[in-house]
Tab-separated table of C-alpha atoms in Angstrom:
chain	number	residue	atom	x	y	z
A	1	ILE	CA	-0.061	49.512	-7.053
A	2	LYS	CA	0.928	46.401	-5.440
A	3	ALA	CA	-0.778	47.062	-2.122
A	4	ILE	CA	-4.058	47.831	-3.989
A	5	ASP	CA	-3.639	44.481	-6.193
A	6	ASN	CA	-2.907	42.562	-2.888
A	7	HIS	CA	-5.866	44.246	-1.267
A	8	GLU	CA	-3.858	45.630	1.711
A	9	PHE	CA	-6.288	48.152	2.216
A	10	ASP	CA	-9.239	47.990	4.914
A	11	LEU	CA	-11.915	50.187	6.354
A	12	TYR	CA	-12.066	51.753	9.687
A	13	TYR	CA	-15.180	53.540	10.944
A	14	GLN	CA	-15.561	56.656	12.909
A	15	PRO	CA	-19.181	56.885	14.295
A	16	LYS	CA	-21.351	60.010	14.092
A	17	TYR	CA	-23.506	60.637	17.185
A	18	ASN	CA	-26.725	62.532	17.823
A	19	LEU	CA	-27.850	64.442	20.821
A	20	ASP	CA	-28.673	61.469	22.898
A	21	ARG	CA	-25.172	60.006	22.249
A	22	GLU	CA	-26.621	57.162	19.892
A	23	ILE	CA	-24.555	56.230	16.662
A	24	VAL	CA	-26.726	57.371	13.828
A	25	SER	CA	-24.105	57.191	11.172
A	26	ALA	CA	-20.267	56.330	10.517
A	27	GLU	CA	-17.522	57.609	8.346
A	28	ALA	CA	-15.583	54.845	6.421
A	29	LEU	CA	-11.967	55.793	6.582
A	30	VAL	CA	-9.224	53.938	4.681
A	31	ARG	CA	-6.149	52.233	6.282
A	32	TRP	CA	-3.219	50.356	4.800
A	33	ILE	CA	-2.762	47.281	6.597
A	34	GLU	CA	0.863	46.007	5.830
A	35	PRO	CA	1.451	42.283	5.770
A	36	ASN	CA	3.245	42.453	9.079
A	37	GLY	CA	-0.090	43.908	10.558
A	38	GLU	CA	1.201	47.394	10.793
A	39	VAL	CA	-1.699	49.834	10.396
A	40	ILE	CA	-0.531	52.882	8.159
A	41	PRO	CA	-2.756	56.048	8.485
A	42	PRO	CA	-4.046	57.880	5.290
A	43	VAL	CA	-2.013	60.735	6.162
A	44	THR	CA	0.894	59.065	4.966
A	45	PHE	CA	-0.198	57.880	1.638
A	46	ILE	CA	-3.228	59.707	0.414
A	47	SER	CA	-1.496	62.774	-0.846
A	48	ILE	CA	0.919	60.589	-2.782
A	49	ALA	CA	-1.964	58.633	-4.226
A	50	GLU	CA	-3.544	61.858	-5.271
A	51	GLU	CA	-0.537	63.136	-7.072
A	52	SER	CA	0.300	59.802	-8.898
A	53	GLY	CA	-3.247	59.280	-9.816
A	54	LEU	CA	-3.580	56.171	-7.701
A	55	ILE	CA	-6.348	57.609	-5.867
A	56	ILE	CA	-8.672	56.629	-8.718
A	57	PRO	CA	-8.191	52.727	-8.261
A	58	LEU	CA	-7.834	53.173	-4.551
A	59	GLY	CA	-11.132	54.857	-4.545
A	60	GLU	CA	-12.886	52.000	-6.313
A	61	GLU	CA	-11.392	49.713	-3.759
A	62	ILE	CA	-12.790	51.749	-0.966
A	63	LEU	CA	-16.026	51.935	-2.591
A	64	LYS	CA	-16.107	48.107	-2.974
A	65	LEU	CA	-15.095	47.573	0.598
A	66	ALA	CA	-17.860	49.862	1.881
A	67	PHE	CA	-20.462	48.221	-0.163
A	68	GLN	CA	-19.268	44.878	0.821
A	69	TYR	CA	-19.283	45.366	4.601
A	70	ALA	CA	-22.783	47.212	4.321
A	71	GLN	CA	-24.176	43.983	2.631
A	72	GLN	CA	-22.845	42.079	5.606
A	73	ASP	CA	-24.163	44.608	8.204
A	74	ILE	CA	-27.488	45.694	6.568
A	75	SER	CA	-29.773	43.754	9.251
A	76	LEU	CA	-27.719	44.938	12.209
A	77	MET	CA	-27.482	48.507	10.921
A	78	GLN	CA	-31.292	48.693	10.432
A	79	ARG	CA	-31.733	47.334	14.063
A	80	ALA	CA	-29.231	49.639	15.344
A	81	GLY	CA	-30.924	52.784	13.884
A	82	ILE	CA	-28.101	53.653	11.403
A	83	ARG	CA	-29.289	55.776	8.747
A	84	ASP	CA	-26.139	55.746	6.308
A	85	ILE	CA	-22.415	55.347	5.896
A	86	ALA	CA	-20.271	58.183	4.724
A	87	ILE	CA	-17.541	57.676	2.090
A	88	ASN	CA	-15.007	60.255	1.368
A	89	VAL	CA	-14.677	61.208	-2.394
A	90	SER	CA	-11.288	62.946	-3.119
A	91	PRO	CA	-11.185	65.928	-5.422
A	92	ARG	CA	-9.152	64.135	-8.177
A	93	GLN	CA	-11.636	60.984	-7.832
A	94	PHE	CA	-14.712	63.265	-8.019
A	95	THR	CA	-13.639	65.139	-11.136
A	96	ASP	CA	-12.449	61.828	-12.937
A	97	SER	CA	-14.733	61.013	-16.011
A	98	ASP	CA	-15.572	57.385	-15.008
A	99	PHE	CA	-16.360	57.946	-11.202
A	100	ILE	CA	-20.081	58.436	-11.891
A	101	LYS	CA	-20.077	55.325	-13.867
A	102	THR	CA	-18.067	53.308	-11.499
A	103	ILE	CA	-20.114	54.077	-8.465
A	104	ILE	CA	-23.428	53.567	-10.220
A	105	TYR	CA	-22.157	50.142	-11.418
A	106	GLU	CA	-20.978	49.082	-7.996
A	107	ILE	CA	-23.929	50.007	-6.188
A	108	SER	CA	-26.186	48.263	-8.531
A	109	LYS	CA	-24.199	45.227	-8.375
A	110	SER	CA	-24.293	45.436	-4.560
A	111	GLU	CA	-28.098	45.671	-4.740
A	112	LEU	CA	-27.908	48.109	-1.789
A	113	ASP	CA	-30.081	51.166	-1.414
A	114	PRO	CA	-27.906	54.222	-2.679
A	115	GLY	CA	-29.713	56.161	0.150
A	116	LEU	CA	-27.569	54.106	2.719
A	117	PHE	CA	-24.763	56.239	1.693
A	118	THR	CA	-23.559	59.609	2.077
A	119	LEU	CA	-20.859	60.900	-0.276
A	120	GLU	CA	-18.416	63.235	1.443
A	121	ILE	CA	-16.951	66.020	-1.068
A	122	THR	CA	-14.385	68.430	0.098
A	123	GLU	CA	-14.945	72.315	-0.535
A	124	GLU	CA	-11.820	71.997	-2.660
A	125	ALA	CA	-13.366	69.643	-5.081
A	126	VAL	CA	-16.806	71.375	-5.341
A	127	VAL	CA	-15.396	74.774	-6.201
A	128	ARG	CA	-13.053	73.694	-8.988
A	129	ASN	CA	-15.627	73.623	-11.595
A	130	VAL	CA	-18.918	74.670	-10.237
A	131	ASP	CA	-21.129	73.976	-13.261
A	132	GLU	CA	-19.596	70.502	-13.542
A	133	THR	CA	-20.022	69.899	-9.913
A	134	ILE	CA	-23.714	70.729	-9.832
A	135	GLU	CA	-24.208	68.333	-12.873
A	136	PHE	CA	-22.314	65.488	-11.117
A	137	MET	CA	-24.184	66.199	-7.921
A	138	ASN	CA	-27.510	66.077	-9.519
A	139	ILE	CA	-26.774	62.696	-11.251
A	140	LEU	CA	-25.965	61.303	-7.874
A	141	LYS	CA	-28.734	62.671	-6.164
A	142	ARG	CA	-31.184	61.068	-8.943
A	143	HIS	CA	-29.511	57.990	-8.332
A	144	GLY	CA	-30.297	58.158	-4.546
A	145	PHE	CA	-27.008	58.987	-2.771
A	146	LYS	CA	-26.728	61.601	-0.048
A	147	LEU	CA	-24.265	64.212	-0.650
A	148	SER	CA	-22.213	66.113	2.187
A	149	ILE	CA	-19.515	68.927	1.996
A	150	ASP	CA	-16.595	67.765	4.236
A	151	ASP	CA	-14.345	70.094	6.085
A	152	PHE	CA	-16.762	72.979	5.640
A	153	GLY	CA	-15.559	76.523	6.154
A	154	THR	CA	-12.103	76.167	4.836
A	155	GLY	CA	-13.291	77.326	1.262
A	156	TYR	CA	-15.366	80.363	1.590
A	157	SER	CA	-15.529	80.757	-2.327
A	158	SER	CA	-18.250	78.154	-2.307
A	159	LEU	CA	-20.828	79.885	0.188
A	160	ARG	CA	-22.784	81.614	-2.713
A	161	TYR	CA	-23.242	78.488	-4.491
A	162	LEU	CA	-24.669	76.346	-1.591
A	163	LYS	CA	-28.167	77.016	-2.619
A	164	GLU	CA	-27.556	75.388	-5.968
A	165	PHE	CA	-25.905	72.464	-4.492
A	166	PRO	CA	-28.251	69.366	-3.755
A	167	LEU	CA	-26.605	68.734	-0.501
A	168	ASP	CA	-28.115	66.907	2.494
A	169	GLU	CA	-25.294	67.856	5.094
A	170	LEU	CA	-22.347	70.069	5.917
A	171	LYS	CA	-19.522	69.081	8.163
A	172	ILE	CA	-17.872	71.871	10.046
A	173	ASP	CA	-14.051	71.486	9.914
A	174	GLN	CA	-12.343	70.623	13.121
A	175	SER	CA	-9.952	73.482	12.820
A	176	PHE	CA	-12.850	75.632	13.826
A	177	VAL	CA	-14.199	73.260	16.427
A	178	ASN	CA	-10.891	72.937	18.247
A	179	GLU	CA	-10.922	76.567	19.646
A	180	ILE	CA	-14.840	77.238	19.789
A	181	VAL	CA	-14.559	77.699	23.755
A	182	GLU	CA	-11.447	79.960	23.718
A	183	ASN	CA	-11.594	81.831	20.454
A	184	LYS	CA	-14.595	84.110	19.796
A	185	ASP	CA	-13.954	84.219	16.142
A	186	ASP	CA	-14.037	80.446	15.715
A	187	ALA	CA	-16.979	80.434	17.944
A	188	ALA	CA	-18.830	82.978	15.688
A	189	ILE	CA	-18.097	81.089	12.667
A	190	VAL	CA	-19.307	77.873	13.897
A	191	SER	CA	-22.470	79.368	15.213
A	192	SER	CA	-23.104	80.982	11.842
A	193	ILE	CA	-22.451	77.824	9.866
A	194	ILE	CA	-24.867	76.052	12.064
A	195	LEU	CA	-27.491	78.578	11.637
A	196	MET	CA	-26.865	78.757	7.848
A	197	ALA	CA	-27.190	74.988	7.474
A	198	GLN	CA	-30.529	75.075	9.343
A	199	ASN	CA	-31.872	77.728	7.165
A	200	LEU	CA	-31.130	75.760	4.058
A	201	GLY	CA	-32.781	72.654	5.621
A	202	LEU	CA	-29.339	70.755	5.844
A	203	ASP	CA	-27.951	68.471	8.705
A	204	VAL	CA	-24.736	69.868	10.346
A	205	VAL	CA	-22.184	67.556	11.734
A	206	ALA	CA	-19.400	68.885	13.944
A	207	GLU	CA	-16.030	67.321	13.334
A	208	GLY	CA	-13.187	66.816	15.923
A	209	VAL	CA	-15.349	67.112	19.102
A	210	GLU	CA	-12.887	66.227	21.901
A	211	LYS	CA	-14.245	68.023	24.866
A	212	GLU	CA	-17.344	68.331	26.845
A	213	GLN	CA	-17.095	72.227	26.774
A	214	GLN	CA	-17.063	71.999	23.050
A	215	LEU	CA	-20.128	69.622	22.901
A	216	LYS	CA	-21.962	71.850	25.158
A	217	PHE	CA	-21.317	75.005	22.980
A	218	LEU	CA	-22.401	73.019	19.749
A	219	LYS	CA	-25.645	71.870	21.554
A	220	LEU	CA	-26.497	75.350	22.817
A	221	ASN	CA	-26.060	76.644	19.155
A	222	GLY	CA	-28.306	74.085	17.602
A	223	CYS	CA	-25.897	71.450	16.134
A	224	GLU	CA	-27.463	67.952	16.286
A	225	TYR	CA	-24.790	65.663	15.170
A	226	PHE	CA	-21.226	65.041	16.352
A	227	GLN	CA	-18.064	63.248	15.487
A	228	GLY	CA	-14.706	63.164	17.344
A	229	TYR	CA	-12.520	61.539	19.987
A	230	LEU	CA	-14.866	62.573	22.885
A	231	PHE	CA	-17.352	59.928	21.474
A	232	SER	CA	-15.038	57.405	19.542
A	233	ARG	CA	-11.810	57.234	17.724
A	234	PRO	CA	-11.995	55.444	14.244
A	235	VAL	CA	-12.225	51.646	14.922
A	236	PRO	CA	-11.744	48.572	12.747
A	237	HIS	CA	-14.836	47.296	11.128
A	238	SER	CA	-15.212	44.251	13.765
A	239	GLU	CA	-15.194	46.980	16.575
A	240	PHE	CA	-17.544	49.086	14.934
A	241	VAL	CA	-19.862	45.869	14.372
A	242	GLU	CA	-19.549	45.482	18.413
A	243	LEU	CA	-20.722	49.078	18.934
A	244	LEU	CA	-23.610	48.480	16.872
A	245	GLN	CA	-24.643	45.190	18.743
A	246	ASP	CA	-24.205	47.221	22.103
A	247	GLN	CA	-26.405	49.856	20.843
A	248	VAL	CA	-29.093	47.213	19.773
A	249	LYS	CA	-28.837	45.752	23.243
A	250	SER	CA	-29.460	49.255	24.822
A	251	ARG	CA	-32.512	49.729	22.451
A	252	ILE	CA	-33.915	46.435	23.597
A	253	ARG	CA	-33.448	47.263	27.283
A	254	ALA	CA	-34.959	50.621	26.833
A	255	VAL	CA	-38.390	49.246	25.316
Protein backbone atom coordinates (compact mmCIF):
# COMPACT_ATOMS: atom_id res chain seq x y z
CA ILE A 1 0.00 0.00 0.00
CA LYS A 2 2.82 2.40 0.90
CA ALA A 3 4.51 1.79 -2.47
CA ILE A 4 1.27 2.63 -4.30
CA ASP A 5 0.67 5.73 -2.18
CA ASN A 6 4.26 6.85 -2.82
CA HIS A 7 3.92 6.25 -6.57
CA GLU A 8 6.86 3.85 -6.65
CA PHE A 9 5.47 2.00 -9.68
CA ASP A 10 6.35 2.88 -13.24
CA LEU A 11 5.84 1.45 -16.71
CA TYR A 12 8.24 -0.34 -19.01
CA TYR A 13 7.24 -0.91 -22.62
CA GLN A 14 7.77 -4.01 -24.74
CA PRO A 15 7.26 -3.14 -28.41
CA LYS A 16 5.25 -5.26 -30.83
CA TYR A 17 6.66 -5.47 -34.34
CA ASN A 18 5.22 -6.16 -37.80
CA LEU A 19 6.66 -8.14 -40.71
CA ASP A 20 8.85 -5.17 -41.66
CA ARG A 21 10.29 -5.05 -38.13
CA GLU A 22 8.58 -1.74 -37.47
CA ILE A 23 7.07 -1.00 -34.06
CA VAL A 24 3.29 -0.90 -34.45
CA SER A 25 2.27 -1.18 -30.81
CA ALA A 26 3.67 -1.76 -27.34
CA GLU A 27 2.66 -3.51 -24.15
CA ALA A 28 2.83 -1.45 -20.96
CA LEU A 29 4.37 -3.52 -18.16
CA VAL A 30 4.50 -2.48 -14.51
CA ARG A 31 7.75 -2.29 -12.55
CA TRP A 32 8.28 -1.43 -8.89
CA ILE A 33 11.06 1.15 -8.59
CA GLU A 34 12.33 1.19 -5.02
CA PRO A 35 13.65 4.47 -3.51
CA ASN A 36 17.22 3.15 -3.92
CA GLY A 37 16.60 2.77 -7.68
CA GLU A 38 16.31 -1.04 -7.68
CA VAL A 39 13.82 -2.28 -10.29
CA ILE A 40 11.62 -5.11 -9.01
CA PRO A 41 9.96 -7.26 -11.71
CA PRO A 42 6.22 -8.05 -11.57
CA VAL A 43 6.79 -11.76 -10.93
CA THR A 44 7.88 -10.73 -7.42
CA PHE A 45 4.76 -8.78 -6.44
CA ILE A 46 1.83 -9.34 -8.84
CA SER A 47 0.68 -12.66 -7.32
CA ILE A 48 0.80 -11.12 -3.82
CA ALA A 49 -1.17 -8.11 -5.06
CA GLU A 50 -3.76 -10.45 -6.61
CA GLU A 51 -4.20 -12.47 -3.42
CA SER A 52 -4.38 -9.44 -1.13
CA GLY A 53 -6.72 -7.41 -3.34
CA LEU A 54 -4.09 -4.69 -3.81
CA ILE A 55 -4.19 -5.45 -7.53
CA ILE A 56 -7.26 -3.17 -7.71
CA PRO A 57 -5.54 0.06 -6.61
CA LEU A 58 -2.36 -1.03 -8.41
CA GLY A 59 -4.37 -1.57 -11.58
CA GLU A 60 -5.80 1.95 -11.27
CA GLU A 61 -2.28 3.32 -10.88
CA ILE A 62 -1.18 1.48 -14.05
CA LEU A 63 -4.15 2.86 -16.01
CA LYS A 64 -3.40 6.41 -14.91
CA LEU A 65 0.28 6.04 -15.84
CA ALA A 66 -0.52 4.55 -19.25
CA PHE A 67 -2.95 7.36 -20.05
CA GLN A 68 -0.54 9.99 -18.72
CA TYR A 69 2.35 8.77 -20.87
CA ALA A 70 0.09 8.48 -23.91
CA GLN A 71 -0.96 12.11 -23.45
CA GLN A 72 2.72 13.07 -23.54
CA ASP A 73 3.55 10.84 -26.50
CA ILE A 74 0.47 11.10 -28.70
CA SER A 75 2.06 13.26 -31.41
CA LEU A 76 5.20 11.09 -31.54
CA MET A 77 3.10 7.90 -31.59
CA GLN A 78 1.14 9.16 -34.57
CA ARG A 79 4.28 10.14 -36.49
CA ALA A 80 5.87 6.79 -35.71
CA GLY A 81 2.78 4.86 -36.87
CA ILE A 82 1.91 3.40 -33.46
CA ARG A 83 -1.65 2.13 -33.54
CA ASP A 84 -2.17 1.39 -29.84
CA ILE A 85 -0.73 0.70 -26.41
CA ALA A 86 -1.67 -2.54 -24.67
CA ILE A 87 -2.56 -2.60 -20.98
CA ASN A 88 -2.79 -5.86 -19.02
CA VAL A 89 -5.95 -6.37 -16.99
CA SER A 90 -5.62 -8.95 -14.22
CA PRO A 91 -8.37 -11.57 -13.64
CA ARG A 92 -9.33 -10.04 -10.30
CA GLN A 93 -9.31 -6.53 -11.74
CA PHE A 94 -11.46 -7.52 -14.71
CA THR A 95 -14.13 -9.05 -12.49
CA ASP A 96 -14.14 -6.14 -10.01
CA SER A 97 -17.48 -4.37 -10.07
CA ASP A 98 -15.88 -0.91 -10.31
CA PHE A 99 -13.37 -1.68 -13.08
CA ILE A 100 -15.61 -0.59 -15.96
CA LYS A 101 -16.54 2.68 -14.22
CA THR A 102 -12.90 3.40 -13.35
CA ILE A 103 -11.46 2.89 -16.82
CA ILE A 104 -14.26 4.85 -18.52
CA TYR A 105 -13.81 7.71 -16.04
CA GLU A 106 -10.01 7.78 -16.45
CA ILE A 107 -10.08 7.66 -20.27
CA SER A 108 -12.72 10.41 -20.33
CA LYS A 109 -10.61 12.56 -18.01
CA SER A 110 -7.55 12.04 -20.22
CA GLU A 111 -9.47 13.15 -23.35
CA LEU A 112 -7.66 10.40 -25.29
CA ASP A 113 -9.28 8.19 -27.90
CA PRO A 114 -10.06 4.81 -26.25
CA GLY A 115 -9.07 3.20 -29.55
CA LEU A 116 -5.46 4.01 -28.67
CA PHE A 117 -5.58 1.24 -26.07
CA THR A 118 -5.86 -2.53 -26.25
CA LEU A 119 -6.89 -4.23 -23.03
CA GLU A 120 -5.16 -7.60 -22.67
CA ILE A 121 -7.20 -10.10 -20.65
CA THR A 122 -5.99 -13.61 -19.84
CA GLU A 123 -7.96 -16.72 -20.71
CA GLU A 124 -8.17 -17.41 -16.99
CA ALA A 125 -10.23 -14.25 -16.59
CA VAL A 126 -12.55 -14.68 -19.56
CA VAL A 127 -13.65 -18.24 -18.75
CA ARG A 128 -14.57 -17.61 -15.10
CA ASN A 129 -18.01 -16.29 -15.96
CA VAL A 130 -18.58 -16.27 -19.69
CA ASP A 131 -21.90 -14.39 -19.70
CA GLU A 132 -20.49 -11.63 -17.50
CA THR A 133 -17.30 -11.55 -19.60
CA ILE A 134 -19.26 -11.00 -22.80
CA GLU A 135 -21.30 -8.23 -21.13
CA PHE A 136 -18.16 -6.47 -19.82
CA MET A 137 -16.37 -6.84 -23.16
CA ASN A 138 -19.31 -5.40 -25.07
CA ILE A 139 -19.40 -2.36 -22.77
CA LEU A 140 -15.67 -1.76 -23.28
CA LYS A 141 -16.02 -2.18 -27.05
CA ARG A 142 -18.92 0.27 -27.15
CA HIS A 143 -16.67 2.81 -25.45
CA GLY A 144 -14.03 2.27 -28.13
CA PHE A 145 -11.40 0.09 -26.45
CA LYS A 146 -9.73 -2.78 -28.32
CA LEU A 147 -9.67 -6.22 -26.69
CA SER A 148 -7.10 -8.99 -26.74
CA ILE A 149 -6.82 -12.40 -25.12
CA ASP A 150 -3.35 -12.77 -23.62
CA ASP A 151 -1.47 -16.08 -23.21
CA PHE A 152 -3.81 -17.74 -25.68
CA GLY A 153 -3.61 -21.52 -25.88
CA THR A 154 -3.30 -22.14 -22.14
CA GLY A 155 -7.05 -22.35 -21.47
CA TYR A 156 -8.75 -24.43 -24.14
CA SER A 157 -12.14 -24.18 -22.46
CA SER A 158 -12.62 -20.75 -24.02
CA LEU A 159 -12.28 -21.92 -27.64
CA ARG A 160 -16.01 -22.44 -28.20
CA TYR A 161 -16.76 -18.96 -26.90
CA LEU A 162 -14.35 -17.12 -29.17
CA LYS A 163 -16.98 -16.28 -31.75
CA GLU A 164 -19.06 -14.57 -29.03
CA PHE A 165 -16.22 -12.46 -27.61
CA PRO A 166 -15.90 -9.06 -29.36
CA LEU A 167 -12.14 -9.45 -29.75
CA ASP A 168 -9.57 -7.71 -31.91
CA GLU A 169 -6.51 -9.83 -31.17
CA LEU A 170 -5.12 -13.11 -29.85
CA LYS A 171 -1.66 -13.41 -28.33
CA ILE A 172 -0.08 -16.85 -28.62
CA ASP A 173 1.46 -17.87 -25.31
CA GLN A 174 5.25 -17.97 -25.37
CA SER A 175 5.29 -21.49 -23.93
CA PHE A 176 4.20 -22.71 -27.39
CA VAL A 177 6.45 -20.34 -29.33
CA ASN A 178 9.53 -21.51 -27.37
CA GLU A 179 9.51 -24.97 -28.95
CA ILE A 180 7.87 -24.46 -32.36
CA VAL A 181 11.07 -25.33 -34.20
CA GLU A 182 11.89 -28.46 -32.15
CA ASN A 183 8.45 -29.74 -31.12
CA LYS A 184 5.94 -30.77 -33.79
CA ASP A 185 3.02 -30.62 -31.34
CA ASP A 186 3.76 -27.00 -30.41
CA ALA A 187 4.25 -26.21 -34.09
CA ALA A 188 0.84 -27.70 -34.88
CA ILE A 189 -0.85 -25.76 -32.05
CA VAL A 190 0.70 -22.45 -33.11
CA SER A 191 -0.12 -22.89 -36.80
CA SER A 192 -3.71 -23.85 -35.87
CA ILE A 193 -4.13 -20.77 -33.65
CA ILE A 194 -2.85 -18.50 -36.44
CA LEU A 195 -5.25 -20.03 -38.97
CA MET A 196 -8.18 -19.85 -36.56
CA ALA A 197 -7.46 -16.20 -35.74
CA GLN A 198 -7.29 -15.34 -39.43
CA ASN A 199 -10.60 -17.06 -40.10
CA LEU A 200 -12.18 -15.09 -37.23
CA GLY A 201 -10.77 -11.82 -38.57
CA LEU A 202 -8.47 -11.32 -35.58
CA ASP A 203 -4.91 -10.06 -35.41
CA VAL A 204 -2.52 -12.61 -33.93
CA VAL A 205 0.63 -11.75 -31.99
CA ALA A 206 3.34 -14.29 -31.17
CA GLU A 207 4.83 -13.73 -27.71
CA GLY A 208 8.34 -14.69 -26.64
CA VAL A 209 10.00 -14.71 -30.06
CA GLU A 210 13.71 -15.09 -29.35
CA LYS A 211 15.20 -16.87 -32.37
CA GLU A 212 15.27 -16.21 -36.10
CA GLN A 213 14.10 -19.80 -36.74
CA GLN A 214 10.98 -19.14 -34.67
CA LEU A 215 10.33 -15.94 -36.60
CA LYS A 216 10.75 -17.75 -39.91
CA PHE A 217 8.22 -20.43 -38.89
CA LEU A 218 5.72 -17.82 -37.71
CA LYS A 219 6.03 -15.80 -40.92
CA LEU A 220 5.59 -18.91 -43.09
CA ASN A 221 2.40 -19.74 -41.17
CA GLY A 222 0.87 -16.29 -41.60
CA CYS A 223 1.64 -14.56 -38.29
CA GLU A 224 2.08 -10.83 -38.84
CA TYR A 225 2.92 -9.41 -35.39
CA PHE A 226 5.68 -10.34 -32.98
CA GLN A 227 6.94 -9.59 -29.49
CA GLY A 228 10.05 -10.90 -27.80
CA TYR A 229 13.74 -10.51 -27.05
CA LEU A 230 14.67 -11.08 -30.71
CA PHE A 231 13.25 -7.61 -31.29
CA SER A 232 13.38 -5.82 -27.93
CA ARG A 233 13.32 -6.40 -24.21
CA PRO A 234 10.93 -4.32 -22.11
CA VAL A 235 12.44 -0.85 -21.79
CA PRO A 236 11.74 2.19 -19.58
CA HIS A 237 9.39 4.79 -20.98
CA SER A 238 12.27 7.12 -21.85
CA GLU A 239 13.96 4.43 -23.97
CA PHE A 240 10.67 3.58 -25.65
CA VAL A 241 10.35 7.22 -26.67
CA GLU A 242 13.86 7.01 -28.17
CA LEU A 243 12.84 3.92 -30.18
CA LEU A 244 9.85 5.83 -31.55
CA GLN A 245 12.02 8.83 -32.41
CA ASP A 246 14.41 6.54 -34.30
CA GLN A 247 11.48 5.03 -36.19
CA VAL A 248 10.24 8.49 -37.18
CA LYS A 249 13.70 9.34 -38.52
CA SER A 250 13.77 6.08 -40.50
CA ARG A 251 10.37 6.86 -42.00
CA ILE A 252 11.53 10.32 -43.04
CA ARG A 253 14.67 8.89 -44.68
CA ALA A 254 12.54 6.35 -46.57
CA VAL A 255 10.33 9.02 -48.15
